[in-house]
Tab-separated table of C-alpha atoms in Angstrom:
chain	number	residue	atom	x	y	z
A	1	MET	CA	-5.141	-37.168	5.384
A	2	SER	CA	-2.622	-34.303	4.051
A	3	PRO	CA	-4.226	-30.498	4.369
A	4	THR	CA	-5.489	-29.123	1.908
A	5	PRO	CA	-3.571	-26.945	0.822
A	6	ARG	CA	-4.637	-23.393	0.855
A	7	THR	CA	-3.494	-20.050	-0.942
A	8	PHE	CA	-3.301	-16.861	1.139
A	9	VAL	CA	-3.615	-13.606	-1.165
A	10	HIS	CA	-2.809	-10.497	0.572
A	11	ILE	CA	-4.588	-7.465	-1.365
A	12	GLY	CA	-3.402	-4.365	1.156
A	13	LEU	CA	-4.887	-2.255	1.399
A	14	GLN	CA	-2.514	0.037	0.296
A	15	LYS	CA	-0.823	2.581	3.888
A	16	THR	CA	-1.296	-0.153	5.931
A	17	GLY	CA	1.853	-1.756	7.260
A	18	THR	CA	2.491	-3.873	3.583
A	19	SER	CA	5.869	-3.073	3.417
A	20	TYR	CA	6.886	-3.694	6.063
A	21	LEU	CA	5.020	-7.244	6.262
A	22	GLN	CA	6.667	-7.442	2.464
A	23	SER	CA	10.324	-6.900	4.013
A	24	VAL	CA	9.307	-8.988	6.968
A	25	PHE	CA	8.252	-11.815	5.184
A	26	TRP	CA	10.567	-12.222	1.466
A	27	GLN	CA	13.758	-11.581	3.669
A	28	SER	CA	12.618	-14.992	5.971
A	29	GLN	CA	12.119	-17.185	3.674
A	30	ASP	CA	14.177	-19.738	4.711
A	31	ALA	CA	12.291	-19.998	7.976
A	32	LEU	CA	9.234	-19.804	6.244
A	33	VAL	CA	10.097	-22.858	4.095
A	34	GLY	CA	10.864	-25.092	7.856
A	35	GLN	CA	6.432	-23.862	8.261
A	36	ARG	CA	5.442	-24.862	4.743
A	37	LEU	CA	4.480	-21.664	3.388
A	38	ALA	CA	6.684	-20.471	0.006
A	39	MET	CA	5.661	-17.194	-1.443
A	40	LEU	CA	4.264	-17.384	-4.377
A	41	PRO	CA	5.246	-16.511	-7.416
A	42	ALA	CA	8.931	-16.819	-6.533
A	43	THR	CA	9.732	-12.917	-6.467
A	44	LYS	CA	8.546	-9.745	-6.158
A	45	ARG	CA	9.063	-8.448	-9.410
A	46	GLN	CA	7.199	-11.180	-10.931
A	47	THR	CA	4.061	-10.556	-7.637
A	48	PHE	CA	3.753	-7.022	-9.390
A	49	ARG	CA	3.278	-8.251	-12.333
A	50	VAL	CA	0.880	-10.855	-11.505
A	51	MET	CA	-1.795	-7.711	-10.458
A	52	LEU	CA	-0.491	-5.853	-13.700
A	53	ALA	CA	-1.965	-8.623	-15.767
A	54	THR	CA	-5.029	-9.003	-13.182
A	55	ARG	CA	-6.072	-5.898	-13.442
A	56	ASP	CA	-5.709	-5.761	-17.080
A	57	ARG	CA	-2.702	-2.787	-16.598
A	58	ALA	CA	-0.452	-4.386	-19.100
A	59	ARG	CA	0.727	-1.800	-21.787
A	60	PRO	CA	0.716	-3.806	-25.599
A	61	GLY	CA	3.836	-2.659	-27.435
A	62	VAL	CA	5.146	-1.813	-24.160
A	63	ASP	CA	4.916	-4.620	-21.318
A	64	GLY	CA	6.050	-8.103	-22.766
A	65	PRO	CA	5.014	-12.061	-22.026
A	66	GLU	CA	6.239	-11.401	-18.606
A	67	VAL	CA	4.320	-9.327	-17.304
A	68	THR	CA	0.770	-10.826	-20.405
A	69	ASP	CA	1.607	-14.713	-19.175
A	70	ALA	CA	2.396	-13.748	-15.850
A	71	LEU	CA	-1.188	-15.468	-14.965
A	72	SER	CA	-0.428	-18.533	-16.990
A	73	ARG	CA	3.298	-18.134	-15.046
A	74	LEU	CA	1.320	-18.325	-11.776
A	75	ARG	CA	-0.523	-21.073	-12.563
A	76	SER	CA	2.436	-23.210	-13.263
A	77	GLY	CA	4.737	-22.076	-10.476
A	78	LEU	CA	1.708	-23.536	-8.137
A	79	ASP	CA	1.249	-27.101	-10.122
A	80	GLU	CA	5.276	-27.901	-9.990
A	81	ALA	CA	4.928	-26.831	-5.729
A	82	LEU	CA	2.755	-28.474	-5.142
A	83	ALA	CA	3.937	-31.092	-7.172
A	84	ALA	CA	7.620	-30.839	-5.397
A	85	GLY	CA	5.156	-31.786	-1.980
A	86	THR	CA	7.540	-28.788	0.313
A	87	ALA	CA	4.703	-26.155	1.108
A	88	ASP	CA	0.561	-27.013	1.600
A	89	ARG	CA	0.520	-22.517	2.232
A	90	PHE	CA	1.494	-19.673	-0.240
A	91	LEU	CA	1.706	-16.008	0.149
A	92	LEU	CA	0.517	-14.062	-2.950
A	93	THR	CA	1.127	-10.271	-1.024
A	94	GLU	CA	0.460	-7.298	-2.884
A	95	GLU	CA	-1.466	-4.148	-1.981
A	96	SER	CA	-2.196	-2.693	-5.137
A	97	LEU	CA	-4.200	-5.740	-6.257
A	98	ALA	CA	-7.424	-4.251	-3.578
A	99	PRO	CA	-9.239	-2.039	-6.267
A	100	ALA	CA	-9.724	-4.902	-8.704
A	101	THR	CA	-13.102	-5.423	-9.775
A	102	ALA	CA	-15.354	-8.380	-8.946
A	103	ALA	CA	-14.422	-10.354	-12.391
A	104	GLN	CA	-10.539	-9.567	-11.869
A	105	SER	CA	-10.447	-10.839	-8.593
A	106	ARG	CA	-12.828	-14.534	-9.901
A	107	ARG	CA	-9.725	-14.656	-12.942
A	108	LEU	CA	-7.204	-14.624	-10.041
A	109	VAL	CA	-8.166	-16.794	-7.940
A	110	GLU	CA	-9.563	-19.411	-10.879
A	111	HIS	CA	-5.495	-19.410	-11.311
A	112	LEU	CA	-4.893	-20.566	-7.701
A	113	GLY	CA	-8.677	-23.530	-7.764
A	114	ARG	CA	-6.157	-26.463	-6.971
A	115	THR	CA	-6.169	-24.828	-3.304
A	116	GLU	CA	-8.951	-23.499	-0.393
A	117	VAL	CA	-8.246	-19.956	-1.291
A	118	HIS	CA	-8.264	-17.341	1.114
A	119	VAL	CA	-7.761	-13.548	1.054
A	120	VAL	CA	-6.081	-10.798	3.765
A	121	LEU	CA	-6.937	-7.125	4.173
A	122	THR	CA	-4.782	-5.433	6.495
A	123	VAL	CA	-7.210	-2.053	7.386
A	124	ARG	CA	-5.933	1.074	9.201
A	125	ASP	CA	-8.798	3.775	10.531
A	126	LEU	CA	-9.198	6.751	8.209
A	127	ALA	CA	-8.114	9.510	9.941
A	128	ARG	CA	-4.517	8.005	9.152
A	129	GLN	CA	-5.150	6.717	5.618
A	130	VAL	CA	-6.231	10.303	3.972
A	131	PRO	CA	-2.722	11.609	4.952
A	132	SER	CA	-0.723	9.233	4.570
A	133	VAL	CA	-2.384	8.841	0.243
A	134	TRP	CA	-2.062	12.147	-0.366
A	135	GLN	CA	1.880	11.896	1.191
A	136	GLN	CA	2.371	9.390	-1.465
A	137	LYS	CA	0.712	10.490	-4.077
A	138	VAL	CA	3.285	13.780	-4.588
A	139	THR	CA	5.378	11.516	-4.103
A	140	ALA	CA	4.526	10.135	-7.584
A	141	ARG	CA	4.697	13.557	-9.027
A	142	ARG	CA	1.037	14.721	-8.333
A	143	ARG	CA	0.340	18.135	-7.594
A	144	TYR	CA	-2.752	19.022	-5.444
A	145	THR	CA	-2.666	20.506	-2.707
A	146	TYR	CA	-3.477	18.832	0.868
A	147	ASP	CA	-6.658	21.138	0.946
A	148	LYS	CA	-7.556	20.605	-2.344
A	149	TYR	CA	-6.699	16.687	-2.129
A	150	LEU	CA	-9.369	16.481	1.518
A	151	ALA	CA	-11.902	17.832	-0.723
A	152	ALA	CA	-11.849	15.423	-3.465
A	153	VAL	CA	-11.575	12.599	-0.653
A	154	GLU	CA	-14.617	14.010	1.033
A	155	ARG	CA	-16.686	14.659	-1.819
A	156	ARG	CA	-15.090	11.799	-3.179
A	157	GLY	CA	-14.253	13.525	-6.632
A	158	ARG	CA	-12.266	12.854	-9.654
A	159	ARG	CA	-9.173	13.386	-8.033
A	160	ALA	CA	-10.030	10.889	-5.375
A	161	ARG	CA	-11.188	8.076	-7.723
A	162	ASP	CA	-8.181	5.858	-7.537
A	163	PHE	CA	-8.130	6.946	-3.512
A	164	TRP	CA	-11.350	5.232	-2.945
A	165	ALA	CA	-11.032	1.975	-5.545
A	166	SER	CA	-8.159	1.435	-2.212
A	167	GLN	CA	-10.089	2.714	0.566
A	168	ASP	CA	-13.644	2.252	0.757
A	169	LEU	CA	-13.319	-1.212	3.145
A	170	PRO	CA	-16.982	-2.671	2.173
A	171	ALA	CA	-16.362	-2.424	-1.613
A	172	VAL	CA	-13.598	-3.958	-1.303
A	173	MET	CA	-14.329	-6.929	0.539
A	174	GLU	CA	-17.953	-7.334	-1.486
A	175	ARG	CA	-15.812	-7.021	-4.958
A	176	TRP	CA	-13.410	-10.287	-3.531
A	177	GLY	CA	-15.874	-11.873	-1.904
A	178	SER	CA	-17.812	-12.374	-5.177
A	179	ALA	CA	-14.422	-15.163	-5.683
A	180	VAL	CA	-14.227	-15.585	-1.961
A	181	SER	CA	-16.536	-17.459	0.984
A	182	ALA	CA	-16.785	-14.162	3.850
A	183	ASP	CA	-15.449	-16.899	6.274
A	184	ARG	CA	-12.736	-16.744	3.972
A	185	ILE	CA	-11.865	-12.958	4.268
A	186	HIS	CA	-10.240	-12.206	6.645
A	187	VAL	CA	-9.625	-8.317	7.819
A	188	VAL	CA	-6.659	-7.492	10.109
A	189	THR	CA	-6.206	-4.423	11.939
A	190	VAL	CA	-3.480	-2.198	12.380
A	191	PRO	CA	-3.240	-1.466	15.774
A	192	PRO	CA	-3.453	2.260	16.707
A	193	VAL	CA	-0.627	4.220	17.843
A	194	GLY	CA	1.504	3.981	20.402
A	195	ALA	CA	1.190	0.223	20.547
A	196	ASP	CA	3.513	-2.641	20.633
A	197	PRO	CA	5.608	-2.253	17.251
A	198	GLY	CA	4.885	-6.398	16.932
A	199	LEU	CA	1.748	-6.315	17.237
A	200	LEU	CA	-0.130	-5.737	13.709
A	201	LEU	CA	2.976	-8.546	12.670
A	202	GLU	CA	1.856	-11.020	15.378
A	203	ARG	CA	-1.637	-10.889	13.736
A	204	PHE	CA	-0.793	-11.113	10.573
A	205	CYS	CA	1.410	-13.832	10.848
A	206	SER	CA	-1.801	-15.827	13.124
A	207	VAL	CA	-3.686	-15.821	9.699
A	208	LEU	CA	-1.231	-17.591	7.771
A	209	ASP	CA	-0.794	-20.015	11.165
A	210	VAL	CA	3.194	-18.668	10.724
A	211	ASP	CA	5.625	-18.440	13.884
A	212	PRO	CA	6.149	-14.075	13.671
A	213	GLY	CA	9.328	-15.001	16.322
A	214	SER	CA	10.904	-17.591	13.768
A	215	LEU	CA	10.582	-14.622	11.251
A	216	ASP	CA	13.613	-11.492	10.320
A	217	ALA	CA	12.012	-8.602	11.368
A	218	GLY	CA	14.645	-6.265	11.195
A	219	VAL	CA	13.914	-3.649	8.771
A	220	PRO	CA	11.907	-0.414	8.686
A	221	ARG	CA	8.931	-1.138	10.027
A	222	SER	CA	7.360	1.661	7.442
A	223	ASN	CA	7.814	3.318	5.024
A	224	VAL	CA	9.872	6.930	5.816
A	225	SER	CA	7.498	9.319	6.520
A	226	LEU	CA	7.163	13.194	4.934
A	227	GLY	CA	5.739	15.688	7.442
A	228	LEU	CA	3.102	18.406	6.329
A	229	VAL	CA	5.918	21.356	5.524
A	230	GLN	CA	7.842	18.951	2.965
A	231	THR	CA	5.553	17.216	0.921
A	232	GLU	CA	3.757	20.802	0.433
A	233	LEU	CA	7.648	21.548	-0.808
A	234	LEU	CA	7.792	18.370	-2.935
A	235	ARG	CA	4.972	18.646	-4.606
A	236	ARG	CA	5.808	22.534	-5.385
A	237	VAL	CA	9.239	21.356	-6.802
A	238	ASN	CA	6.051	19.139	-9.376
A	239	VAL	CA	4.803	21.907	-10.014
A	240	GLU	CA	8.004	23.327	-11.415
A	241	LEU	CA	9.328	20.553	-12.989
A	242	GLY	CA	5.849	21.021	-15.675
A	243	GLY	CA	6.629	18.509	-18.682
A	244	ARG	CA	10.349	17.638	-17.525
A	245	LEU	CA	11.933	14.376	-16.238
A	246	ARG	CA	9.020	12.751	-17.275
A	247	ARG	CA	10.549	8.750	-17.500
A	248	ARG	CA	8.802	7.232	-14.129
A	249	GLU	CA	12.789	5.744	-13.613
A	250	ALA	CA	13.628	9.019	-13.714
A	251	TYR	CA	11.254	10.689	-11.352
A	252	ARG	CA	11.624	7.995	-8.841
A	253	ALA	CA	15.266	8.127	-8.628
A	254	VAL	CA	15.539	11.245	-7.706
A	255	GLY	CA	12.440	13.367	-6.604
A	256	LYS	CA	10.736	10.434	-4.711
A	257	MET	CA	13.747	8.495	-3.911
A	258	TYR	CA	16.657	10.920	-3.568
A	259	LEU	CA	15.016	14.013	-2.724
A	260	GLY	CA	12.030	12.653	-0.894
A	261	LYS	CA	12.938	9.378	1.281
A	262	ARG	CA	16.732	10.893	1.747
A	263	VAL	CA	16.540	14.725	1.770
A	264	LEU	CA	12.648	16.304	2.882
A	265	SER	CA	12.345	12.954	5.553
A	266	ALA	CA	15.428	13.627	7.077
A	267	GLN	CA	13.976	17.122	8.445
A	268	GLN	CA	11.358	15.058	10.572
A	269	GLY	CA	8.429	17.128	10.050
A	270	ALA	CA	5.120	17.263	11.730
A	271	PRO	CA	3.065	14.627	9.756
A	272	ALA	CA	-0.233	15.868	7.655
A	273	ARG	CA	-3.368	15.443	9.960
A	274	LEU	CA	-7.396	15.774	8.812
A	275	PRO	CA	-8.338	19.028	10.354
A	276	ARG	CA	-10.879	19.048	12.807
A	277	ARG	CA	-13.630	20.213	10.573
A	278	LEU	CA	-13.567	16.726	9.381
A	279	GLU	CA	-13.844	14.614	12.212
A	280	GLU	CA	-17.695	14.062	12.117
A	281	TRP	CA	-17.824	12.742	8.185
A	282	CYS	CA	-14.585	10.035	8.944
A	283	ARG	CA	-16.201	8.840	12.205
A	284	SER	CA	-18.766	8.886	10.207
A	285	VAL	CA	-17.490	6.342	7.595
A	286	SER	CA	-15.396	4.880	9.799
A	287	GLU	CA	-18.146	3.195	11.547
A	288	SER	CA	-20.179	2.444	8.092
A	289	HIS	CA	-16.738	0.300	7.472
A	290	VAL	CA	-17.023	-1.222	11.120
A	291	ASP	CA	-21.065	-2.451	9.998
A	292	ALA	CA	-19.914	-3.885	7.297
A	293	VAL	CA	-17.303	-6.053	8.797
A	294	ARG	CA	-19.247	-6.989	11.195
A	295	ALA	CA	-22.824	-7.510	9.009
A	296	GLY	CA	-20.610	-9.308	6.540
A	297	GLY	CA	-19.438	-12.322	8.439
A	298	TYR	CA	-15.338	-11.752	7.314
A	299	ALA	CA	-13.006	-13.646	10.011
A	300	VAL	CA	-11.193	-10.587	12.083
A	301	VAL	CA	-8.616	-10.099	13.756
A	302	GLY	CA	-7.756	-7.614	15.946
A	303	SER	CA	-9.928	-5.263	17.094
A	304	LEU	CA	-12.461	-3.423	15.042
A	305	ASP	CA	-12.528	-0.190	17.573
A	306	ASP	CA	-8.706	0.170	15.453
A	307	LEU	CA	-10.958	1.442	12.897
A	308	LEU	CA	-12.248	4.408	14.448
A	309	PRO	CA	-10.469	7.546	14.682
A	310	ALA	CA	-8.652	9.421	17.936
A	311	PRO	CA	-9.895	12.341	18.561
A	312	SER	CA	-5.607	12.980	18.585
A	313	ALA	CA	-5.543	12.478	14.770
A	314	PHE	CA	-7.702	15.826	14.032
A	315	ALA	CA	-5.509	19.180	13.821
A	316	ASP	CA	-7.536	21.669	15.674
A	317	ASP	CA	-5.229	24.643	13.401
A	318	PRO	CA	-6.113	24.411	9.450
A	319	GLN	CA	-2.932	22.505	8.514
A	320	HIS	CA	-1.839	25.633	6.269
A	321	VAL	CA	1.835	25.882	5.386
A	322	THR	CA	3.506	29.238	4.894
A	323	ASP	CA	5.736	30.566	2.230
A	324	ALA	CA	8.016	31.475	4.932
A	325	GLU	CA	8.010	27.983	6.134
A	326	VAL	CA	8.421	26.360	2.490
A	327	ALA	CA	11.138	28.559	2.097
A	328	GLU	CA	13.165	27.402	5.497
A	329	ALA	CA	12.596	23.679	4.514
A	330	ALA	CA	13.914	24.277	0.865
A	331	ALA	CA	17.163	25.749	2.022
A	332	ARG	CA	17.858	22.760	4.454
A	333	ALA	CA	17.082	20.705	1.745
A	334	MET	CA	19.616	22.073	-0.525
A	335	ALA	CA	22.465	22.598	2.475
A	336	THR	CA	22.356	18.720	2.746
A	337	MET	CA	21.990	18.092	-1.279
A	338	LEU	CA	24.955	20.464	-1.358
A	339	VAL	CA	26.765	17.591	1.036
A	340	HIS	CA	25.564	14.803	0.259
A	341	PRO	CA	24.802	15.156	-3.709
A	342	PRO	CA	22.771	11.687	-5.445
A	343	PRO	CA	24.531	8.993	-6.654
A	344	ASP	CA	25.483	8.832	-10.366
A	345	ARG	CA	22.804	7.562	-12.213
A	346	PRO	CA	23.212	5.056	-15.107
A	347	ARG	CA	22.308	6.313	-18.981
A	348	PRO	CA	19.488	5.060	-19.357
A	349	ARG	CA	19.488	2.613	-23.100
A	350	ARG	CA	17.929	3.744	-26.008
């Protein structure tokens, strides 16, 4: 008797090694075919469109049928793959699915209804998540300071609404638990700092029943990170930009990818950490997340202790950046930009 086909929906959480895992799986599709696992849908761009359609983020008059019809296309693609008989397991991975509402998650699962759907969450300790997400927001043109962002996260203020939509682990599990049973929700913990670099991939593959040794893991293991000083410099550039360079694609090309990831990341500045004053708060929230996982009956891969913050994750200094530090980083960045100017960008079509 042939096994029941399964679809694994990897929903993040964001900043938990998702880019690394996705890169490994997208470039290892030949090896996956031999293990009867296929990526669903067929491309990363189509996967992003599925996320937009699932979360009702299609923009009327802007997004075409590629987005508005993405869920029906997903169902058709799954039907074709099942009819071909070349795979009995499928992986859909998009970290921006975590904030989906209960109704949205049920709708996505319904479109995968010909298979047994499992939900996979990769999760990391909160002490590393908060500064990492602030940096990500700044590279997406946000302008709030680190101190203001920390305050918003702690009190769950307006600026941190999207943070908690993606990082409130008990709430994410509860929403997706309305679509699949608890035993089909897999919580994969991200190993602590200093662990074997390949351990996260091994844990993730164990859920999918994939041999990690067969995959092409020759990709960067994480997004390029900026130091605290360098992130503050980019934040000030965002403030100075004001209403200029408003096109999302234009800023991404020169602000995020060139200035941020190419120029400023090369300075290898010390990363932001949580100030010591937030250690008790962070540990309390983290323990509540661990308790929710234990009580929920979810399938855990790794150790739940990985979700508890290490004392070294906190800084005894207040994590303030001086004007002199920003000026030095700016001078180094400008020198780099003179030597390595940005590549010419094609003019956008009207």
